[in-house]
PDB file of C-alpha atoms in Angstrom:
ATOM      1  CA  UNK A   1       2.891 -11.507   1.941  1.00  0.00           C
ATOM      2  CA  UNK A   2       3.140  -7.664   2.094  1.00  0.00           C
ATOM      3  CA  UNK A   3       6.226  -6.649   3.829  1.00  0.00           C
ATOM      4  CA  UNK A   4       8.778  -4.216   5.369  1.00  0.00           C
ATOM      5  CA  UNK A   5      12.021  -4.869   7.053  1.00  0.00           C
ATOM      6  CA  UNK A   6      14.631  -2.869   9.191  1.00  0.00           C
ATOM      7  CA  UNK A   7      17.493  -3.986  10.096  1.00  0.00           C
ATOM      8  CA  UNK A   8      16.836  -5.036  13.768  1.00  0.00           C
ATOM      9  CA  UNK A   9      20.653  -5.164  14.964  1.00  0.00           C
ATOM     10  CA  UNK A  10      21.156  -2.018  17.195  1.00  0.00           C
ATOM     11  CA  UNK A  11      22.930   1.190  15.357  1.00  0.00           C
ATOM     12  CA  UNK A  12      25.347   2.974  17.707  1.00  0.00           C
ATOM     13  CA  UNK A  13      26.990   6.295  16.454  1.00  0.00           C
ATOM     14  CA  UNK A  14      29.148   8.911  17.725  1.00  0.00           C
ATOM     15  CA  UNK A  15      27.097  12.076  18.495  1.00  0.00           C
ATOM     16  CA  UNK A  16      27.693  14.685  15.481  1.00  0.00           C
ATOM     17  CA  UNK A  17      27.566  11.868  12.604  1.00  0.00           C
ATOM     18  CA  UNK A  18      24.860  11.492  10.734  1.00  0.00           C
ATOM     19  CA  UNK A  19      22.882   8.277  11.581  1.00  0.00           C
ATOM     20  CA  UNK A  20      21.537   5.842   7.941  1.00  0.00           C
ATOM     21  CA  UNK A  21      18.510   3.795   9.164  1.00  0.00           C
ATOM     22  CA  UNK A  22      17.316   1.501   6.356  1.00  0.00           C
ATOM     23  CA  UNK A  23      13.799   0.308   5.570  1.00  0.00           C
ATOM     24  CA  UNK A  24      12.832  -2.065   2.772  1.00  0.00           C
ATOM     25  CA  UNK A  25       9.767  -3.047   1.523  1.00  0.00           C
ATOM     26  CA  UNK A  26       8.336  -6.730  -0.051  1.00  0.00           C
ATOM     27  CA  UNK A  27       5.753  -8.095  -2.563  1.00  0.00           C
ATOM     28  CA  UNK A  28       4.310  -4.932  -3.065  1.00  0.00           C
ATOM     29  CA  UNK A  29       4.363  -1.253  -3.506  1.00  0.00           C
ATOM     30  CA  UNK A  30       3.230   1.375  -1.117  1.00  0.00           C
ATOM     31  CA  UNK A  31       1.708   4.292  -2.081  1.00  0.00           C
ATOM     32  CA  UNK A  32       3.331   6.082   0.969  1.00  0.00           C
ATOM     33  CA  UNK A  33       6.296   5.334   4.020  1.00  0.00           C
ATOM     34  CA  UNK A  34       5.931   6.848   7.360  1.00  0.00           C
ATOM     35  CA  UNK A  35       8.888   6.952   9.824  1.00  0.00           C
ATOM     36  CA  UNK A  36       7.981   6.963  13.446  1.00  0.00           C
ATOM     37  CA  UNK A  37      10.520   7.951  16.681  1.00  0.00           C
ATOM     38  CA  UNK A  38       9.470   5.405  19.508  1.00  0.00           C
ATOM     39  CA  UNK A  39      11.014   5.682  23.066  1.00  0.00           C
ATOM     40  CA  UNK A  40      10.520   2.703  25.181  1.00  0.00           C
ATOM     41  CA  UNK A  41       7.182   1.976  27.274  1.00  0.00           C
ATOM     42  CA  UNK A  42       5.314   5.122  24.914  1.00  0.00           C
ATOM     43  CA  UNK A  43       4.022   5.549  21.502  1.00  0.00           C
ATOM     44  CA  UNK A  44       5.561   6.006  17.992  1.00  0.00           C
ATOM     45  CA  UNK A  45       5.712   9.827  17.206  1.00  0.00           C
ATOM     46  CA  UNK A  46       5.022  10.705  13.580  1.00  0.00           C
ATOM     47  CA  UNK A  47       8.219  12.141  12.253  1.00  0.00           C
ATOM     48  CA  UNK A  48       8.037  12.265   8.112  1.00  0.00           C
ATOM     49  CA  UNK A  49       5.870  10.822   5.673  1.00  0.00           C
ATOM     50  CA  UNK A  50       6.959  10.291   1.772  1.00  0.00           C
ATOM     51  CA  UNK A  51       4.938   9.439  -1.257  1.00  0.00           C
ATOM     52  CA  UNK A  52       6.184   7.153  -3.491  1.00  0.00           C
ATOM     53  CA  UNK A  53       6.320  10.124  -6.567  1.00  0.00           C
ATOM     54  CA  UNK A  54       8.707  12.387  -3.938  1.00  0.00           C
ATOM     55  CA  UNK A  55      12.264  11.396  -4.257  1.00  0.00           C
ATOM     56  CA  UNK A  56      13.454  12.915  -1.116  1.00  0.00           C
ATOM     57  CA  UNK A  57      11.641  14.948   1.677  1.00  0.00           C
ATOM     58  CA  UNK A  58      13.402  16.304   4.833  1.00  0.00           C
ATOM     59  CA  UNK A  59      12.591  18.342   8.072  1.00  0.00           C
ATOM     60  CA  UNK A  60      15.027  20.110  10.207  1.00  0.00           C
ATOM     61  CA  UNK A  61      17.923  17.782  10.869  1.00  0.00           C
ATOM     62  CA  UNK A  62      15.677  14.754   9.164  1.00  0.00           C
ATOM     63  CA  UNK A  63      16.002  13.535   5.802  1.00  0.00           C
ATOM     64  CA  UNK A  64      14.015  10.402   4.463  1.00  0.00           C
ATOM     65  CA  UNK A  65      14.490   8.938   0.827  1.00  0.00           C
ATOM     66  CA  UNK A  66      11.947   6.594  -1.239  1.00  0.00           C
ATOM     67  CA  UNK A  67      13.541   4.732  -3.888  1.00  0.00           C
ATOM     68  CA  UNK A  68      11.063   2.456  -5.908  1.00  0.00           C
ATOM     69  CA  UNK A  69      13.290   0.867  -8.326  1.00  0.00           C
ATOM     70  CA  UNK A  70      15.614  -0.923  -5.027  1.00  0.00           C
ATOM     71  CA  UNK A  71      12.333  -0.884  -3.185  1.00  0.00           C
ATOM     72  CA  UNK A  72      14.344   0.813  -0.533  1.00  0.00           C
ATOM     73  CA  UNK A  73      13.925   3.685   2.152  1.00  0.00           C
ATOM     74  CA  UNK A  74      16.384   5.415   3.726  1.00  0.00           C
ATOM     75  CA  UNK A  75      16.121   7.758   6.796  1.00  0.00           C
ATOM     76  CA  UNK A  76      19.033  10.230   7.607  1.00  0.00           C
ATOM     77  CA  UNK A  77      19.528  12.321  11.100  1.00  0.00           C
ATOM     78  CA  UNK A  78      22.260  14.741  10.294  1.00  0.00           C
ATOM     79  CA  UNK A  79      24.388  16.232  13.608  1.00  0.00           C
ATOM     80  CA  UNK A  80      22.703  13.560  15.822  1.00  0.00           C
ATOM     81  CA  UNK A  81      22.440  13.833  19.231  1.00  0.00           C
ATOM     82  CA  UNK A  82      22.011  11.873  22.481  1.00  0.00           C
ATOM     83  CA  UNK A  83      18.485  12.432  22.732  1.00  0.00           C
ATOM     84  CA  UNK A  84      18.010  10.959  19.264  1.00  0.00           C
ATOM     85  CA  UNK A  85      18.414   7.433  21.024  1.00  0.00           C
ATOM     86  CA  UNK A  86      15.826   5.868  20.565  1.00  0.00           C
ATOM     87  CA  UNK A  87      13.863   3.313  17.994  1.00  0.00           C
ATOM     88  CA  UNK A  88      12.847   4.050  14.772  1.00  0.00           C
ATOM     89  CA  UNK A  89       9.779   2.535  12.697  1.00  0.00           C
ATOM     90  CA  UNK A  90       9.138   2.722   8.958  1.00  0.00           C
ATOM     91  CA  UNK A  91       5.091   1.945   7.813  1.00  0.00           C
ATOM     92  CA  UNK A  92       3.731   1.830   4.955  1.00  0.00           C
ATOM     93  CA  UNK A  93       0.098   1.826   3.202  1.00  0.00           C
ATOM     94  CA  UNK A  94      -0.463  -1.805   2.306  1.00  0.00           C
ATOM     95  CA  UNK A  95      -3.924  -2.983   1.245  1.00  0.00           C
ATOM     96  CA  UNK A  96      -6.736  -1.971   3.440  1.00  0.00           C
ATOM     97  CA  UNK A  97      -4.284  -1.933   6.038  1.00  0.00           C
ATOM     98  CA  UNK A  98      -0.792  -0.269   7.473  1.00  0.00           C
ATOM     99  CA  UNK A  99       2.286  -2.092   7.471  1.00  0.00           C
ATOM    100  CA  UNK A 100       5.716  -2.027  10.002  1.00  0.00           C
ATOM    101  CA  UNK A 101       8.736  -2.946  10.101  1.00  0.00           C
ATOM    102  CA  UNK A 102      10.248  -4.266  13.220  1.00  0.00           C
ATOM    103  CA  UNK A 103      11.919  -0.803  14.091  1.00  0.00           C
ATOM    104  CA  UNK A 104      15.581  -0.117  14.265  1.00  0.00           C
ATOM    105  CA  UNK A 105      17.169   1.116  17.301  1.00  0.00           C
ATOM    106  CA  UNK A 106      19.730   3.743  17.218  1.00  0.00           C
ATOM    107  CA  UNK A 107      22.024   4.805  20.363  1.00  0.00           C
ATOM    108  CA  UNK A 108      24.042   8.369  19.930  1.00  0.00           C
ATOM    109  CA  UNK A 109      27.077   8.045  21.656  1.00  0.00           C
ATOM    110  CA  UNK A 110      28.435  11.397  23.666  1.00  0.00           C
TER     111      UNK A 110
ATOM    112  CA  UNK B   1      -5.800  20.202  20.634  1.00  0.00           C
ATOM    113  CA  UNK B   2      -6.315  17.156  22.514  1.00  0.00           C
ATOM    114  CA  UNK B   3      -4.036  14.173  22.171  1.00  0.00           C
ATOM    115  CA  UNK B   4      -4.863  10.093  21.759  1.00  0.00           C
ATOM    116  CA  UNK B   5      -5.675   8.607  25.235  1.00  0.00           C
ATOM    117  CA  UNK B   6      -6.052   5.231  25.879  1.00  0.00           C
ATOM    118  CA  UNK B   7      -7.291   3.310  29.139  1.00  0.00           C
ATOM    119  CA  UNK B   8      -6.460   1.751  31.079  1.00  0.00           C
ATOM    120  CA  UNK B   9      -2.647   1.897  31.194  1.00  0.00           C
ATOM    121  CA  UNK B  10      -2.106  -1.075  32.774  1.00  0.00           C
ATOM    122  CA  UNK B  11      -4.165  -4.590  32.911  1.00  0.00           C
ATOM    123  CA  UNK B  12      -3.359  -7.964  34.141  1.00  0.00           C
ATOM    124  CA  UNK B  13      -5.741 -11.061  32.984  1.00  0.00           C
ATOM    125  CA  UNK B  14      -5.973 -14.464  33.502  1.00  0.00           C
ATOM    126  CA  UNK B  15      -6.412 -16.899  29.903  1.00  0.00           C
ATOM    127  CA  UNK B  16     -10.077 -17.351  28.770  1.00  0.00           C
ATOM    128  CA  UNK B  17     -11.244 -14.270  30.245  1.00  0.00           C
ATOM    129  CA  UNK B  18     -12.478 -11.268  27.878  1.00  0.00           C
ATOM    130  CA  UNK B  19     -10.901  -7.518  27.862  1.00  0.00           C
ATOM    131  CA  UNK B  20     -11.930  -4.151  26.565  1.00  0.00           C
ATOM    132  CA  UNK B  21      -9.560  -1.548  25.755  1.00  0.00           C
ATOM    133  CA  UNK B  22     -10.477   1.631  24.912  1.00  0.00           C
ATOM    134  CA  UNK B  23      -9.394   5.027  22.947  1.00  0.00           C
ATOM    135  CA  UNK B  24     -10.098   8.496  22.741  1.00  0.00           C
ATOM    136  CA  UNK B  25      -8.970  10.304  19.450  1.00  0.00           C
ATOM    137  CA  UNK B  26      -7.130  12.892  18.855  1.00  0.00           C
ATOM    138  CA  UNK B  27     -10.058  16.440  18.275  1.00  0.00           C
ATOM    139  CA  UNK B  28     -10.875  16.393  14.440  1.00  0.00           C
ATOM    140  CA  UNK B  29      -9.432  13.007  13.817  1.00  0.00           C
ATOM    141  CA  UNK B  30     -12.188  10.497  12.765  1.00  0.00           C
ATOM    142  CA  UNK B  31      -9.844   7.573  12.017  1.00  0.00           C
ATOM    143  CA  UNK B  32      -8.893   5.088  14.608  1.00  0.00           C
ATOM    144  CA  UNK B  33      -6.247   2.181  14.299  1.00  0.00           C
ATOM    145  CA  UNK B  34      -5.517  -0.401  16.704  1.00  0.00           C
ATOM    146  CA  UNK B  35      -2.029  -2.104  17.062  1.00  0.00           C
ATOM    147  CA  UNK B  36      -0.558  -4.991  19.270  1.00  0.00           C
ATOM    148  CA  UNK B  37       3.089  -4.687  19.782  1.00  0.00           C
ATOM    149  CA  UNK B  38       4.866  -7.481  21.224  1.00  0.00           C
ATOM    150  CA  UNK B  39       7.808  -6.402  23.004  1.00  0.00           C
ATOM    151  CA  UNK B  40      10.580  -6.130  20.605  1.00  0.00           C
ATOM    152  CA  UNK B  41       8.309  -5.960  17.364  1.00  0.00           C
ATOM    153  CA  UNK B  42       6.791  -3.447  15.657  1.00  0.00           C
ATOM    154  CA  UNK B  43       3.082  -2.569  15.714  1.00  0.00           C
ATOM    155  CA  UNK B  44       0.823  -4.973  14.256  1.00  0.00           C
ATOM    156  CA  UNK B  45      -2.376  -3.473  12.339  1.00  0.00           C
ATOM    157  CA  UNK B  46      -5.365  -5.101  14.098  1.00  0.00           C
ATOM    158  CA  UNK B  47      -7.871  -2.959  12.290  1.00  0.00           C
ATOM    159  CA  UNK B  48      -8.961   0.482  11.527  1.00  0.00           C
ATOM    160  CA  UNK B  49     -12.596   2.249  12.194  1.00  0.00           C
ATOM    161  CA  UNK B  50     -14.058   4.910   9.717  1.00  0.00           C
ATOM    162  CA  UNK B  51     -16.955   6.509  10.805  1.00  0.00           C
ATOM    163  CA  UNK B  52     -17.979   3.935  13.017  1.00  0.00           C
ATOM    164  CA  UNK B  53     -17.321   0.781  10.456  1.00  0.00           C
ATOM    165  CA  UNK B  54     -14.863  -1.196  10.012  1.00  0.00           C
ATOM    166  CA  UNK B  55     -12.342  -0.325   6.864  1.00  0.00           C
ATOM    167  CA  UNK B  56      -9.390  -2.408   7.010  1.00  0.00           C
ATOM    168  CA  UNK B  57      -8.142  -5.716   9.071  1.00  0.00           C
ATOM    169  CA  UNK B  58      -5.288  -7.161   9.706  1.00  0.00           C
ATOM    170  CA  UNK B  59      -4.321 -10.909  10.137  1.00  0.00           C
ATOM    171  CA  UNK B  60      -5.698 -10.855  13.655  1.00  0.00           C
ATOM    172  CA  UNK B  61      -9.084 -14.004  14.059  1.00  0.00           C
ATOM    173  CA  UNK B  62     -12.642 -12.766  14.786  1.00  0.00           C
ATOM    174  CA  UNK B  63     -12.104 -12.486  18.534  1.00  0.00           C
ATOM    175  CA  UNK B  64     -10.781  -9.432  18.184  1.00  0.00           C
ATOM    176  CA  UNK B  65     -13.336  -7.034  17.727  1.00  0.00           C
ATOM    177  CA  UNK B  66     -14.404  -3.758  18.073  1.00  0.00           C
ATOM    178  CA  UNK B  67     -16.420  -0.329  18.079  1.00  0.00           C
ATOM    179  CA  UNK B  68     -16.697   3.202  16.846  1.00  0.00           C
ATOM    180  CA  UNK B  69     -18.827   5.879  18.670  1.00  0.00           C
ATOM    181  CA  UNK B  70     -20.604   9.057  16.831  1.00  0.00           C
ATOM    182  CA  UNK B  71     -17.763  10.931  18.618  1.00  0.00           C
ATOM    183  CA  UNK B  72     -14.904   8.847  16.787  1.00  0.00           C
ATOM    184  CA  UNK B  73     -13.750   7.075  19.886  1.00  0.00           C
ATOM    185  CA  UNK B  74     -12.755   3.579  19.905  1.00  0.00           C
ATOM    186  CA  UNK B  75     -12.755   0.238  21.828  1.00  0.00           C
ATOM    187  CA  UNK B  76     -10.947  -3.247  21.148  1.00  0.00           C
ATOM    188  CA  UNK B  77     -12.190  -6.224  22.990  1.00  0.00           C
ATOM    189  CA  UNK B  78     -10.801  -9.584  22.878  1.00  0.00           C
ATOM    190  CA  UNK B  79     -12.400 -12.748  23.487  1.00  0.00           C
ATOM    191  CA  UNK B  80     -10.654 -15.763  25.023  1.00  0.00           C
ATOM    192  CA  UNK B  81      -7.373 -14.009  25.995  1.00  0.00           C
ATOM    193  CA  UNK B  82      -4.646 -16.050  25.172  1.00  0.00           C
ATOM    194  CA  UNK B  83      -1.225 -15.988  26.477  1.00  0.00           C
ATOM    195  CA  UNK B  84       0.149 -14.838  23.047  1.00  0.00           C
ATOM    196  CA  UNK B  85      -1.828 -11.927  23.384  1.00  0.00           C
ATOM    197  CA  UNK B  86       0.230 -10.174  26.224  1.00  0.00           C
ATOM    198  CA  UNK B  87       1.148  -6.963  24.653  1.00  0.00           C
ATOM    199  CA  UNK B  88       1.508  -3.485  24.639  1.00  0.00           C
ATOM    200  CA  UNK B  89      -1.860  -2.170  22.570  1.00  0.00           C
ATOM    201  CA  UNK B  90      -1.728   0.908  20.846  1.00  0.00           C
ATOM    202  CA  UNK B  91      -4.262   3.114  19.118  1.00  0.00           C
ATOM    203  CA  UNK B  92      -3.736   5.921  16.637  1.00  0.00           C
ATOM    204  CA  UNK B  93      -5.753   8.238  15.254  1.00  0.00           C
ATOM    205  CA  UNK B  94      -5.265  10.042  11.820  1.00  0.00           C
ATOM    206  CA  UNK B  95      -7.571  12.720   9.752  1.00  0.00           C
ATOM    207  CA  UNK B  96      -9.042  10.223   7.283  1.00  0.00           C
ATOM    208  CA  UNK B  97      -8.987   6.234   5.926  1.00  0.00           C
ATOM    209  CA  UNK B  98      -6.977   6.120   3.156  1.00  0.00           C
ATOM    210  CA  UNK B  99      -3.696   4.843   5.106  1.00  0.00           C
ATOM    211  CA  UNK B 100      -1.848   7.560   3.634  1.00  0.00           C
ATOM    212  CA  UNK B 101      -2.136  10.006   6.535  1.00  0.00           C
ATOM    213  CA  UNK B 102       0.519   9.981   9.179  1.00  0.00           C
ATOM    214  CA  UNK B 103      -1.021   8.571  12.848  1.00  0.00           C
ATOM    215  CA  UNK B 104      -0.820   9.925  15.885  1.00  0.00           C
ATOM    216  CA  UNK B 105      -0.242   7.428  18.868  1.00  0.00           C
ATOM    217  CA  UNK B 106      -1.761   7.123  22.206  1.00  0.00           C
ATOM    218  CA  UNK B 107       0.499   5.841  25.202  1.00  0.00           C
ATOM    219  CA  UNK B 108      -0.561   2.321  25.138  1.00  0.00           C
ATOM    220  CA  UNK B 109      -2.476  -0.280  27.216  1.00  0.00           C
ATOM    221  CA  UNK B 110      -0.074  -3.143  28.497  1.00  0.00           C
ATOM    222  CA  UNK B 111      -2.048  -6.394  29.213  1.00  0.00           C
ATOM    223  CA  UNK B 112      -0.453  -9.059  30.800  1.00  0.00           C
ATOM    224  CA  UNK B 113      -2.153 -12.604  30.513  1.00  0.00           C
ATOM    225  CA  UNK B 114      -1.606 -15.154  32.778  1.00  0.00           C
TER     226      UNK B 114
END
């Protein structure tokens, strides 16, 4: 079956570094990824969205990567900061339907 | 601009009984998806409404339902509430259906079966 997977062990980093989150996806190909910030109890937040014809996209201190030939994802938060704690979801399109991982949760240490 | 609301926040049922959930879009969105997120999971697509049908479902069985309204807001009902289906139930909304568009999240519903 269609599917994506994060690495569900806990990330902790010191604040400053820059903070790898990893997404991979199975048995199929999606057209597009989505990363999402979610903070406990509330809602994912839309944070980037890649197409699978963009190598590389980035906002502000966010940088997300779409690699079709390992099938792989990577998001990057560069200078990251205690109030970058928090989980972190990659989606994707799937057939008629969307697609998440299990989220990957990342603590900033000060 | 108006954000994704959902109500109510909280709800506490007892197995067998039915629920309805419901969702207000975000203003110009007239794409809703509905999610059940088990606590330490990520979102699981239910199904998505397009102009009041039905466009996409997920692995989810037929009592899970729900509706569209001309003004693009949204309700989920389940049937014959399990205990499996205590969860934290999220809608999004997004511009259009092709499940390329990024979603914007309401705040949830808990339910809590019992």
């Amino acid at each position: 079956s269609q599917k994506i997977e994060q690495n569900s062990e806990a990330l902790n980093i010191q604040e400053g570094k820059t903070a790898t989150l990893t997404c991979n996806y199975t048995n199929y190909s999606p057209a597009y990824l989505q990363w999402y910030r979610q903070d406990p109890g509330r809602g994912p937040v839309f944070l980037l969205l890649i197409r699978e014809n963009e190598k590389e996209k980035r906002k502000e201190r966010l940088k997300v990567t779409f690699d079709t030939t390992l099938k792989q994802s990577l998001f990057h938060i560069t200078a990251s900061q205690p109030a970058d704690s928090a989980t972190y979801l990659c989606g994707g399109s799937g057939t008629y339907k969307y697609i998440f991982g299990t989220g990957t949760r990342l603590k900033v240490l000060a | 601009e108006t954000g994704v609301t959902q109500s109510p926040t909280h709800l506490i049922k007892t197995r067998g009984q039915q629920v309805t959930l419901r969702c207000s879009s975000q203003s110009g969105h007239n794409t809703v998806s509905w999610y059940q997120q088990a606590l330490g999971q990520g979102p699981q697509f239910i199904f998505q409404y397009y102009r009041e049908e039905e466009n996409g479902r997920g692995n989810f069985p037929p009592r899970f339902s729900g509706l569209q309204f001309p003004n693009y807001s949204s309700e989920l009902n389940v049937n014959a509430l399990e205990l499996d289906d205590s969860a934290l139930y999220l809608c999004a909304s997004s511009l259009e259906d092709s499940f390329s568009y990024e979603q914007y999240f309401g705040p949830g519903t808990r339910l809590t079966v019992t």
